[in-house]
N, CA, C and O of each residue as an XYZ file, in Angstrom:
396
protein
N     111.655    183.166     85.883
C     112.901    183.900     85.926
C     114.006    183.031     85.348
O     114.175    181.874     85.734
N     114.761    183.614     84.409
C     115.915    182.953     83.820
C     117.104    183.883     84.006
O     117.417    184.668     83.112
N     117.772    183.808     85.155
C     118.841    184.759     85.459
C     120.198    184.365     84.869
O     121.223    184.450     85.545
N     120.197    183.940     83.617
C     121.416    183.485     82.969
C     122.432    184.616     82.830
O     122.073    185.760     82.551
N     123.697    184.279     83.027
C     124.760    185.257     82.836
C     125.567    184.951     81.583
O     126.565    185.615     81.304
N     125.140    183.958     80.839
C     125.863    183.518     79.654
C     125.075    183.821     78.388
O     123.866    183.596     78.330
N     125.769    184.334     77.373
C     125.088    184.585     76.109
C     124.922    183.305     75.291
O     124.361    183.338     74.195
N     125.404    182.187     75.814
C     125.208    180.916     75.124
C     123.801    180.363     75.360
O     123.405    179.385     74.726
N     123.057    180.979     76.258
C     121.660    180.600     76.499
C     120.848    181.226     75.370
O     120.534    182.416     75.402
N     120.517    180.416     74.381
C     119.857    180.944     73.200
C     118.448    181.417     73.450
O     118.135    182.584     73.215
N     117.602    180.543     73.917
C     116.209    180.920     74.110
C     115.709    180.477     75.470
O     115.170    181.294     76.217
N     115.866    179.259     75.800
C     115.413    178.773     77.095
C     113.962    178.359     77.065
O     113.073    179.210     77.034
N     113.715    177.077     77.073
C     112.355    176.547     77.053
C     111.544    177.059     78.231
O     110.325    177.198     78.124
N     112.190    177.339     79.342
C     111.480    177.835     80.523
C     110.758    179.147     80.213
O     109.723    179.437     80.813
N     111.290    179.940     79.287
C     110.639    181.194     78.909
C     109.315    180.909     78.208
O     108.288    181.499     78.541
N     109.345    180.008     77.241
C     108.115    179.650     76.520
C     107.101    179.027     77.473
O     105.908    179.315     77.387
N     107.572    178.176     78.382
C     106.659    177.556     79.336
C     105.982    178.619     80.202
O     104.772    178.559     80.423
N     106.747    179.583     80.689
C     106.163    180.644     81.512
C     105.183    181.479     80.694
O     104.090    181.799     81.163
N     105.576    181.831     79.470
C     104.693    182.615     78.607
C     103.391    181.874     78.337
O     102.320    182.480     78.317
N     103.484    180.560     78.128
C     102.287    179.789     77.799
C     101.280    179.768     78.950
O     100.090    179.546     78.731
N     101.751    179.996     80.162
C     100.857    180.060     81.323
C     100.492    181.506     81.677
O      99.818    181.757     82.676
N     100.942    182.446     80.853
C     100.633    183.849     81.111
C     101.405    184.430     82.273
O     101.002    185.439     82.852
N     102.511    183.798     82.618
C     103.317    184.273     83.747
C     104.307    185.333     83.293
O     104.754    185.313     82.147
N     104.649    186.248     84.170
C     105.650    187.247     83.804
C     107.025    186.598     83.644
O     107.395    185.699     84.400
N     107.765    187.065     82.657
C     109.097    186.533     82.390
C     110.126    187.590     82.752
O     110.034    188.745     82.336
N     111.106    187.167     83.537
C     112.217    188.033     83.916
C     113.485    187.286     83.518
O     113.698    186.146     83.929
N     114.311    187.926     82.727
C     115.558    187.306     82.300
C     116.617    188.389     82.150
O     116.353    189.570     82.376
N     117.801    187.976     81.770
C     118.881    188.946     81.634
C     119.088    189.343     80.182
O     118.636    188.669     79.256
N     119.774    190.440     80.016
C     120.099    190.918     78.675
C     121.173    190.063     78.022
O     121.503    190.278     76.856
N     121.724    189.096     78.750
C     122.787    188.260     78.212
C     122.279    187.172     77.268
O     123.019    186.722     76.393
N     121.030    186.746     77.431
C     120.560    185.620     76.632
C     120.363    186.027     75.176
O     120.126    187.196     74.869
N     120.465    185.053     74.296
C     120.375    185.308     72.869
C     119.058    185.904     72.417
O     119.025    186.644     71.433
N     117.988    185.606     73.100
C     116.668    186.088     72.688
C     116.262    187.386     73.383
O     115.111    187.808     73.265
N     117.170    188.019     74.094
C     116.828    189.230     74.854
C     116.275    190.334     73.961
O     115.275    190.964     74.306
N     116.906    190.573     72.826
C     116.440    191.650     71.933
C     115.039    191.354     71.419
O     114.201    192.252     71.338
N     114.787    190.102     71.074
C     113.481    189.698     70.580
C     112.413    189.871     71.661
O     111.340    190.414     71.397
N     112.709    189.408     72.874
C     111.762    189.542     73.986
C     111.488    191.011     74.300
O     110.358    191.385     74.615
N     112.523    191.834     74.214
C     112.359    193.273     74.460
C     111.483    193.893     73.374
O     110.577    194.673     73.669
N     111.756    193.545     72.127
C     110.975    194.096     71.013
C     109.495    193.730     71.136
O     108.617    194.550     70.869
N     109.233    192.486     71.544
C     107.849    192.023     71.687
C     107.202    192.508     72.987
O     105.991    192.378     73.165
N     108.004    193.061     73.887
C     107.533    193.594     75.177
C     106.807    192.541     76.003
O     105.748    192.795     76.577
N     107.410    191.341     76.049
C     106.804    190.245     76.802
C     107.687    189.763     77.953
O     107.376    188.763     78.600
N     108.784    190.471     78.206
C     109.674    190.083     79.296
C     110.307    191.330     79.894
O     110.432    192.365     79.238
N     110.698    191.207     81.138
C     111.458    192.265     81.791
C     112.907    191.809     81.805
O     113.220    190.712     82.267
N     113.789    192.663     81.293
C     115.207    192.319     81.189
C     116.017    193.063     82.231
O     115.790    194.244     82.495
N     116.963    192.352     82.816
C     117.870    192.951     83.794
C     119.303    192.656     83.364
O     119.549    191.690     82.641
N     120.237    193.473     83.800
C     121.634    193.201     83.474
C     122.097    191.902     84.140
O     121.675    191.593     85.255
N     122.970    191.137     83.458
C     123.484    189.918     84.086
C     124.371    190.253     85.287
O     124.948    191.337     85.369
N     124.464    189.312     86.202
C     125.322    189.455     87.400
C     124.964    190.684     88.227
O     125.842    191.364     88.759
N     123.669    190.960     88.329
C     123.207    192.087     89.128
C     122.059    191.603     90.017
O     120.893    191.888     89.745
N     122.399    190.866     91.087
C     121.356    190.270     91.916
C     120.433    191.277     92.580
O     119.261    190.973     92.803
N     120.920    192.457     92.900
C     120.040    193.437     93.543
C     118.980    193.942     92.560
O     117.827    194.130     92.946
N     119.351    194.161     91.308
C     118.376    194.586     90.302
C     117.386    193.454     90.018
O     116.189    193.698     89.864
N     117.882    192.231     89.949
C     117.015    191.076     89.739
C     115.996    190.971     90.873
O     114.807    190.769     90.627
N     116.457    191.106     92.096
C     115.556    191.041     93.254
C     114.517    192.157     93.207
O     113.347    191.932     93.515
N     114.940    193.353     92.825
C     114.027    194.492     92.724
C     112.924    194.221     91.691
O     111.748    194.483     91.946
N     113.314    193.695     90.528
C     112.345    193.425     89.466
C     111.395    192.303     89.886
O     110.195    192.380     89.622
N     111.915    191.270     90.531
C     111.053    190.185     91.016
C     110.047    190.731     92.027
O     108.860    190.410     91.969
N     110.524    191.549     92.943
C     109.651    192.148     93.957
C     108.573    193.016     93.293
O     107.391    192.894     93.615
N     108.984    193.890     92.368
C     108.022    194.774     91.693
C     107.013    193.977     90.878
O     105.825    194.298     90.875
N     107.471    192.956     90.197
C     106.580    192.138     89.376
C     105.590    191.373     90.250
O     104.432    191.198     89.871
N     106.038    190.923     91.405
C     105.175    190.176     92.312
C     104.107    191.064     92.942
O     102.936    190.690     93.005
N     104.516    192.229     93.403
C     103.591    193.093     94.137
C     102.840    194.098     93.267
O     101.819    194.645     93.687
N     103.342    194.343     92.054
C     102.704    195.308     91.150
C     102.681    194.734     89.734
O     103.393    195.220     88.856
N     101.867    193.704     89.510
C     101.845    193.087     88.180
C     101.383    194.063     87.101
O     100.506    194.896     87.329
N     101.982    193.944     85.939
C     101.667    194.787     84.802
C     100.584    194.094     83.978
O     100.862    193.134     83.260
N      99.352    194.583     84.084
C      98.216    193.926     83.414
C      98.319    194.012     81.899
O      97.928    193.078     81.199
N      98.840    195.115     81.388
C      98.995    195.253     79.935
C     100.014    194.250     79.407
O      99.797    193.618     78.373
N     101.129    194.108     80.126
C     102.130    193.123     79.704
C     101.550    191.713     79.789
O     101.848    190.870     78.943
N     100.730    191.455     80.793
C     100.099    190.140     80.931
C      99.246    189.830     79.700
O      99.287    188.712     79.187
N      98.482    190.800     79.228
C      97.660    190.584     78.030
C      98.540    190.290     76.823
O      98.232    189.398     76.032
N      99.640    191.037     76.675
C     100.562    190.807     75.557
C     101.186    189.419     75.643
O     101.319    188.725     74.635
N     101.566    189.023     76.845
C     102.174    187.712     77.048
C     101.213    186.608     76.633
O     101.604    185.677     75.928
N      99.974    186.702     77.059
C      98.988    185.666     76.724
C      98.777    185.574     75.220
O      98.706    184.476     74.668
N      98.677    186.713     74.561
C      98.501    186.721     73.106
C      99.759    186.196     72.410
O      99.661    185.399     71.478
N     100.914    186.628     72.848
C     102.185    186.218     72.264
C     102.383    184.707     72.388
O     102.863    184.063     71.455
N     102.018    184.152     73.520
C     102.232    182.725     73.785
C     101.383    181.833     72.896
O     101.705    180.658     72.723
N     100.314    182.360     72.331
C      99.449    181.547     71.480
C     100.172    181.007     70.254
O      99.750    180.002     69.683
N     101.252    181.658     69.841
C     101.993    181.166     68.685
C     102.909    179.987     69.029
O     103.541    179.411     68.143
N     102.981    179.632     70.302
C     103.858    178.547     70.737
C     103.102    177.358     71.311
O     103.622    176.653     72.175
N     101.890    177.131     70.845
C     101.157    175.945     71.295
C     101.883    174.712     70.767
O     102.606    174.808     69.776
N     101.708    173.565     71.404
C     102.373    172.354     70.902
C     102.033    172.070     69.433
O     102.906    171.678     68.659
N     100.787    172.265     69.057
C     100.382    172.011     67.674
C     101.118    172.936     66.697
O     101.657    172.476     65.690
N     101.138    174.234     66.995
C     101.792    175.193     66.104
C     103.301    174.974     66.061
O     103.910    175.061     64.995
N     103.904    174.694     67.206
C     105.339    174.460     67.246
C     105.706    173.223     66.447
O     106.697    173.229     65.716
N     104.927    172.169     66.574
C     105.169    170.947     65.804
C     105.039    171.234     64.315
O     105.880    170.805     63.524
N     104.008    171.946     63.932
C     103.791    172.281     62.524
C     104.964    173.094     61.965
O     105.443    172.818     60.865
N     105.422    174.089     62.718
C     106.548    174.912     62.260
C     107.825    174.089     62.133
O     108.602    174.287     61.199
N     108.046    173.169     63.064
C     109.243    172.327     63.018
C     109.211    171.409     61.807
O     110.207    171.290     61.094
N     108.078    170.760     61.568
C     107.943    169.871     60.410
C     108.114    170.663     59.115
O     108.784    170.196     58.194
N     107.524    171.845     59.032
C     107.659    172.678     57.839
C     109.112    173.071     57.607
O     109.576    173.082     56.467
N     109.826    173.391     58.665
C     111.244    173.746     58.532
C     112.054    172.559     58.036
O     112.876    172.706     57.131
N     111.834    171.378     58.620
C     112.549    170.180     58.172
C     112.223    169.884     56.702
O     113.111    169.535     55.925
N     110.977    170.023     56.336
C     110.573    169.782     54.951
C     111.291    170.766     54.023
O     111.799    170.376     52.971
N     111.330    172.027     54.412
C     111.993    173.038     53.601
C     113.483    172.724     53.447
O     114.033    172.837     52.352
N     114.129    172.333     54.536
C     115.556    172.040     54.496
C     115.876    170.783     53.692
O     116.865    170.738     52.960
N     115.045    169.780     53.832
C     115.295    168.518     53.135
C     114.968    168.573     51.651
O     115.510    167.791     50.869
N     114.104    169.470     51.261
C     113.684    169.553     49.859
C     114.528    170.518     49.035
O     114.246    170.735     47.856
N     115.528    171.081     49.626
C     116.416    172.007     48.890
C     117.361    171.245     48.015
O     118.181    171.846     47.322
């Protein structure tokens, strides 16, 4: 859960860490990556500063896990392995430095 109320929270490493373990991700619509997470259907989004809705989603996710979303999360997280992330970072630096 990343209950950020600030749109300055771009991505949040905690999201990738949770995804990599196949855990459900709950965050707010305020974070920079909310649209991306929604499009990929790998996170449940709640409005910021709404603790009752956050509690409801946490409760529902805990007691009624979404197996289809779990499968998507596991597949989605495969693109963020340490090896792949390192490779993408090095490739980006190479691209930027060679311009």
